[in-house]
mmCIF file of C-alpha atoms in Angstrom:
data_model
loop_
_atom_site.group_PDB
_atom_site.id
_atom_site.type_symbol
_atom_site.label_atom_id
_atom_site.label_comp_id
_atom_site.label_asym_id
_atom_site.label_seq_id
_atom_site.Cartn_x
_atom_site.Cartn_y
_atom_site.Cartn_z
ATOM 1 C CA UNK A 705 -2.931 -24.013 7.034
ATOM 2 C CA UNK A 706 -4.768 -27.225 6.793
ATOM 3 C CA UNK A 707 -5.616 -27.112 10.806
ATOM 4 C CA UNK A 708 -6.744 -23.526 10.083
ATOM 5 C CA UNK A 709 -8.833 -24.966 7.138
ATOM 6 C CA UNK A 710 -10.478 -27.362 9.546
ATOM 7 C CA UNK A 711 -11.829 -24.168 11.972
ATOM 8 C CA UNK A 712 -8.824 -24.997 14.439
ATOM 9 C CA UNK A 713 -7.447 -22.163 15.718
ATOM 10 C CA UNK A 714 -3.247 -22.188 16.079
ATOM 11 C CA UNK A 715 -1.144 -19.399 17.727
ATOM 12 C CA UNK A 716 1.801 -18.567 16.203
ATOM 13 C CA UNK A 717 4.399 -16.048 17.542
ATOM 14 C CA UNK A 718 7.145 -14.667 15.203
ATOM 15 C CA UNK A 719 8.871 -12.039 14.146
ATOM 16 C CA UNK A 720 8.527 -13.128 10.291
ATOM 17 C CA UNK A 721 5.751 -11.005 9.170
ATOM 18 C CA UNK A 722 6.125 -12.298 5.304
ATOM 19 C CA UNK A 723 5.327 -15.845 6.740
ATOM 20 C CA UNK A 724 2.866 -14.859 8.869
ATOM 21 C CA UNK A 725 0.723 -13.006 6.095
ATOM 22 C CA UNK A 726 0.685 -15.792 4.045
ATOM 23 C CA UNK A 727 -0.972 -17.503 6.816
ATOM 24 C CA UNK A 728 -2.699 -16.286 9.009
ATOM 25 C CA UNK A 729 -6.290 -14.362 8.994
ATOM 26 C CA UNK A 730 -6.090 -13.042 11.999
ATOM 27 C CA UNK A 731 -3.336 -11.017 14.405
ATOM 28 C CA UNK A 732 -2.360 -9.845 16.959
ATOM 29 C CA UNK A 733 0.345 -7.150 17.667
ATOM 30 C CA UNK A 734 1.803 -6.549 21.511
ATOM 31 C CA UNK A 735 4.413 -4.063 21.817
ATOM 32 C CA UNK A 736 6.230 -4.117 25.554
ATOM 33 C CA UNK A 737 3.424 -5.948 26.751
ATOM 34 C CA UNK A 738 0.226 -3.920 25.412
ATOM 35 C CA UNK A 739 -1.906 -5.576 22.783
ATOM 36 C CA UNK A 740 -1.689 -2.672 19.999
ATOM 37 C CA UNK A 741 -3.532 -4.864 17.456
ATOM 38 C CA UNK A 742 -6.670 -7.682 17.523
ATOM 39 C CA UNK A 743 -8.230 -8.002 14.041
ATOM 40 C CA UNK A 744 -8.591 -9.543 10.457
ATOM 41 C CA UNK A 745 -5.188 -8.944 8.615
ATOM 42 C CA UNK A 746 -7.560 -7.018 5.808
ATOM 43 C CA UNK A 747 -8.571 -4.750 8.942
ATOM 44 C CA UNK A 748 -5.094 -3.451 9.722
ATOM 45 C CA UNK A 749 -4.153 -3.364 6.442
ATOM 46 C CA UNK A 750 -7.323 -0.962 5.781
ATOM 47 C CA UNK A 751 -6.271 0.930 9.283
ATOM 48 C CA UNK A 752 -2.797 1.432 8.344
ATOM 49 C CA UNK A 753 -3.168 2.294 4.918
ATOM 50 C CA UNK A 754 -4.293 6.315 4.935
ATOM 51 C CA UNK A 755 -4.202 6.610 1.618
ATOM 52 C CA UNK A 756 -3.488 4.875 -2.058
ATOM 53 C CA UNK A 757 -0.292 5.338 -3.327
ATOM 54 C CA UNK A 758 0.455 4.141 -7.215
ATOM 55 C CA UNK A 759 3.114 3.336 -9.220
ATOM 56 C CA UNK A 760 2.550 4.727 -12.486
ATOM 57 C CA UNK A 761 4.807 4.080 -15.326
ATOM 58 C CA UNK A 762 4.766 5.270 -19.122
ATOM 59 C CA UNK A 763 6.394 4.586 -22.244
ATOM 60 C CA UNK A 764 8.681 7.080 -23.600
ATOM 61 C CA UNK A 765 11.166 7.815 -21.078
ATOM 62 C CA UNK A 766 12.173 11.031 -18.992
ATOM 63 C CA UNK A 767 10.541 13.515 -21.044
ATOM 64 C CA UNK A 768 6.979 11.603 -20.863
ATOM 65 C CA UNK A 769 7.183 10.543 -17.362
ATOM 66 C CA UNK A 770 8.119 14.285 -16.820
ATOM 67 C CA UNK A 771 5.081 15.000 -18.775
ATOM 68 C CA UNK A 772 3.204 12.606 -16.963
ATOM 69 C CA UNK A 773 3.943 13.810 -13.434
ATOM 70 C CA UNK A 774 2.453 17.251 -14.735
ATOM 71 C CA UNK A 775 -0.459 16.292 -15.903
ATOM 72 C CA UNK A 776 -0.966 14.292 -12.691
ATOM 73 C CA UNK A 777 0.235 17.068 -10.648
ATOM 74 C CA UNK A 778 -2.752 19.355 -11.969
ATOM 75 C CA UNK A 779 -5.409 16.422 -11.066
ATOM 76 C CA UNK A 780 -7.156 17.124 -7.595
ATOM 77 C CA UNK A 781 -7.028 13.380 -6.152
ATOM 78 C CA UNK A 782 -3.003 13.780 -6.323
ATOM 79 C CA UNK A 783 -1.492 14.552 -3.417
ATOM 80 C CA UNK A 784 2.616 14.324 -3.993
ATOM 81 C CA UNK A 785 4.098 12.858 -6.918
ATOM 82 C CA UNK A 786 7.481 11.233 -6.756
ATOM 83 C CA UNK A 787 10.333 10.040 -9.015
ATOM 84 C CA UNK A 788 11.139 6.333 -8.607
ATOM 85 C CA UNK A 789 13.490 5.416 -10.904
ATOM 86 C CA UNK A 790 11.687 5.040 -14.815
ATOM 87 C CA UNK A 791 8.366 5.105 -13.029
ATOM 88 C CA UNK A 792 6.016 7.421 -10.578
ATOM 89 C CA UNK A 793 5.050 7.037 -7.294
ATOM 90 C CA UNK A 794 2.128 8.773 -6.716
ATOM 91 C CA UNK A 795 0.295 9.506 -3.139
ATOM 92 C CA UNK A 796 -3.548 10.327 -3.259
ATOM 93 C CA UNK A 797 -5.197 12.351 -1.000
ATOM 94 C CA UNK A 798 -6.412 10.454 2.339
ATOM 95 C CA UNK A 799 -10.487 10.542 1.035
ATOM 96 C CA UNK A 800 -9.636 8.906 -2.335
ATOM 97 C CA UNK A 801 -11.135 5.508 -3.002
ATOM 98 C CA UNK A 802 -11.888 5.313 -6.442
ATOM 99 C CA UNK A 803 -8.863 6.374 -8.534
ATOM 100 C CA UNK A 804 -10.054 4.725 -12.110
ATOM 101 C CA UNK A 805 -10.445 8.197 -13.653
ATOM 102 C CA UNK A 806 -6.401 8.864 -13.262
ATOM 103 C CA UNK A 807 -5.889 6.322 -16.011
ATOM 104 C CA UNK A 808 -8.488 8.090 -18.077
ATOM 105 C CA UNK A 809 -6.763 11.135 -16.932
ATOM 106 C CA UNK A 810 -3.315 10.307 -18.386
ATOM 107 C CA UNK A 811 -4.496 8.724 -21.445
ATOM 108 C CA UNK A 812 -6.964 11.711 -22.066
ATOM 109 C CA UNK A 813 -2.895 13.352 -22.472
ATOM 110 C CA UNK A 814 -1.796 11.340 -24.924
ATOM 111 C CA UNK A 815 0.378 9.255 -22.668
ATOM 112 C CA UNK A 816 0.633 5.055 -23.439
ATOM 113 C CA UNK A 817 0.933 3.502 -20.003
ATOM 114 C CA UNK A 818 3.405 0.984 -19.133
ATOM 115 C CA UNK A 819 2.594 -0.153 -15.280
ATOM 116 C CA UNK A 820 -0.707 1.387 -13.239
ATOM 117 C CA UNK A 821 -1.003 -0.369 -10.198
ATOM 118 C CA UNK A 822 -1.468 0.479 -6.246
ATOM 119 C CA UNK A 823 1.627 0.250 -4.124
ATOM 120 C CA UNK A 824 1.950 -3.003 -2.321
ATOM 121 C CA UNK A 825 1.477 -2.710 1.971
ATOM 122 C CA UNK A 826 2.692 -5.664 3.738
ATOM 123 C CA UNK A 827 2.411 -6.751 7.213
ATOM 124 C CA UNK A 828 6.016 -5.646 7.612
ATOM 125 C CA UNK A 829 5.056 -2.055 6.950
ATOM 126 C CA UNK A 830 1.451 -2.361 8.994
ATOM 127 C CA UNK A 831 3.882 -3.890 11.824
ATOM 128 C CA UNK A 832 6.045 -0.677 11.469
ATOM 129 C CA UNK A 833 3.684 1.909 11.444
ATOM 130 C CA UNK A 834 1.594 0.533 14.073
ATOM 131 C CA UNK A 835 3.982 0.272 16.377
ATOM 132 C CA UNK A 836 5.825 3.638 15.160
ATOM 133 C CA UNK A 837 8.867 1.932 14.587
ATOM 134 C CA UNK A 838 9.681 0.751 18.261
ATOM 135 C CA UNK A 839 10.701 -2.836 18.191
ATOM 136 C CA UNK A 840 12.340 -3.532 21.556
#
C-alpha cells in the first residue's frame, strides 16, 4: 500500500479477491488466457452491478415485514421482493439510481425501520459474474 501511495505501480496475482479489494485500485481479470477485465475497481463494480438491491428491515416482526413487502411491492422502482430471514431483500429495477423516496415510502405506511441499506457487491461476486462462474 505504501509503494502504491508513492505512484509505484505493483502487480499482484491472486486468487484472494477480499485481499485484493482492500488494495488495489486497479484490476485486471484473465480467464483461460483472455483479459475479461482492465479498469478502476469502482468501474467493475458499477459494470457488474445492474441494479440496487436493499436490505430493508422493520420493527415489529412477521406481520410488519409482511406489511412492509406489500407496500413495497405496490411501489414502481421495486422489482422482486424477497424474504431473508427478519429482514427484506429487495431488487430495484435496472434504471433506478436514486431510491431515497422508498424510505419515505415505507414510513409514509406507518412502518419504523430497523436496517435500510444497499446490498454489499464484492470483488468476489464482480469476479463471479464476470467471468460467469467459470474458474478453471
Amino acid at each position: 500500500k505504501k509503494l502504491g501511495q508513492m505512484g509505484k505501480t505493483i502487480m499482484v496475482s491472486s486468487h484472494i479477491l477480499p485481499e485484493l479489494a482492500d488494495m488495489c485500485n486497479k484490476i485486471g481479470i484473465i480467464e483461460r488466457g483472455e483479459l475479461l477485465v482492465n479498469a478502476d475497481v469502482a468501474e467493475v463494480m458499477r459494470r457488474v452491478r445492474q441494479h440496487f438491491v436493499l436490505i430493508v428491515g422493520v420493527v415489529g416482526g412477521e406481520p410488519e415485514r409482511e406489511r412492509a413487502a406489500k407496500s413495497l411491492a405496490d411501489h414502481p422502482s421495486v422489482s422482486k421482493i424477497e424474504a431473508r430471514g427478519e429482514n427484506l431483500r429487495v431488487t430495484l429495477k435496472p434504471e433506478v439510481i436514486d431510491y431515497s423516496e422508498l424510505v419515505n415510502h415505507l414510513l409514509a405506511a406507518g412502518l419504523k425501520l430497523r436496517t435500510f441499506s444497499e446490498e454489499e457487491l464484492n470483488l468476489e461476486t464482480a469476479f463471479m459474474v464476470l467471468t460467469k462462474g467459470i474458474t478453471s
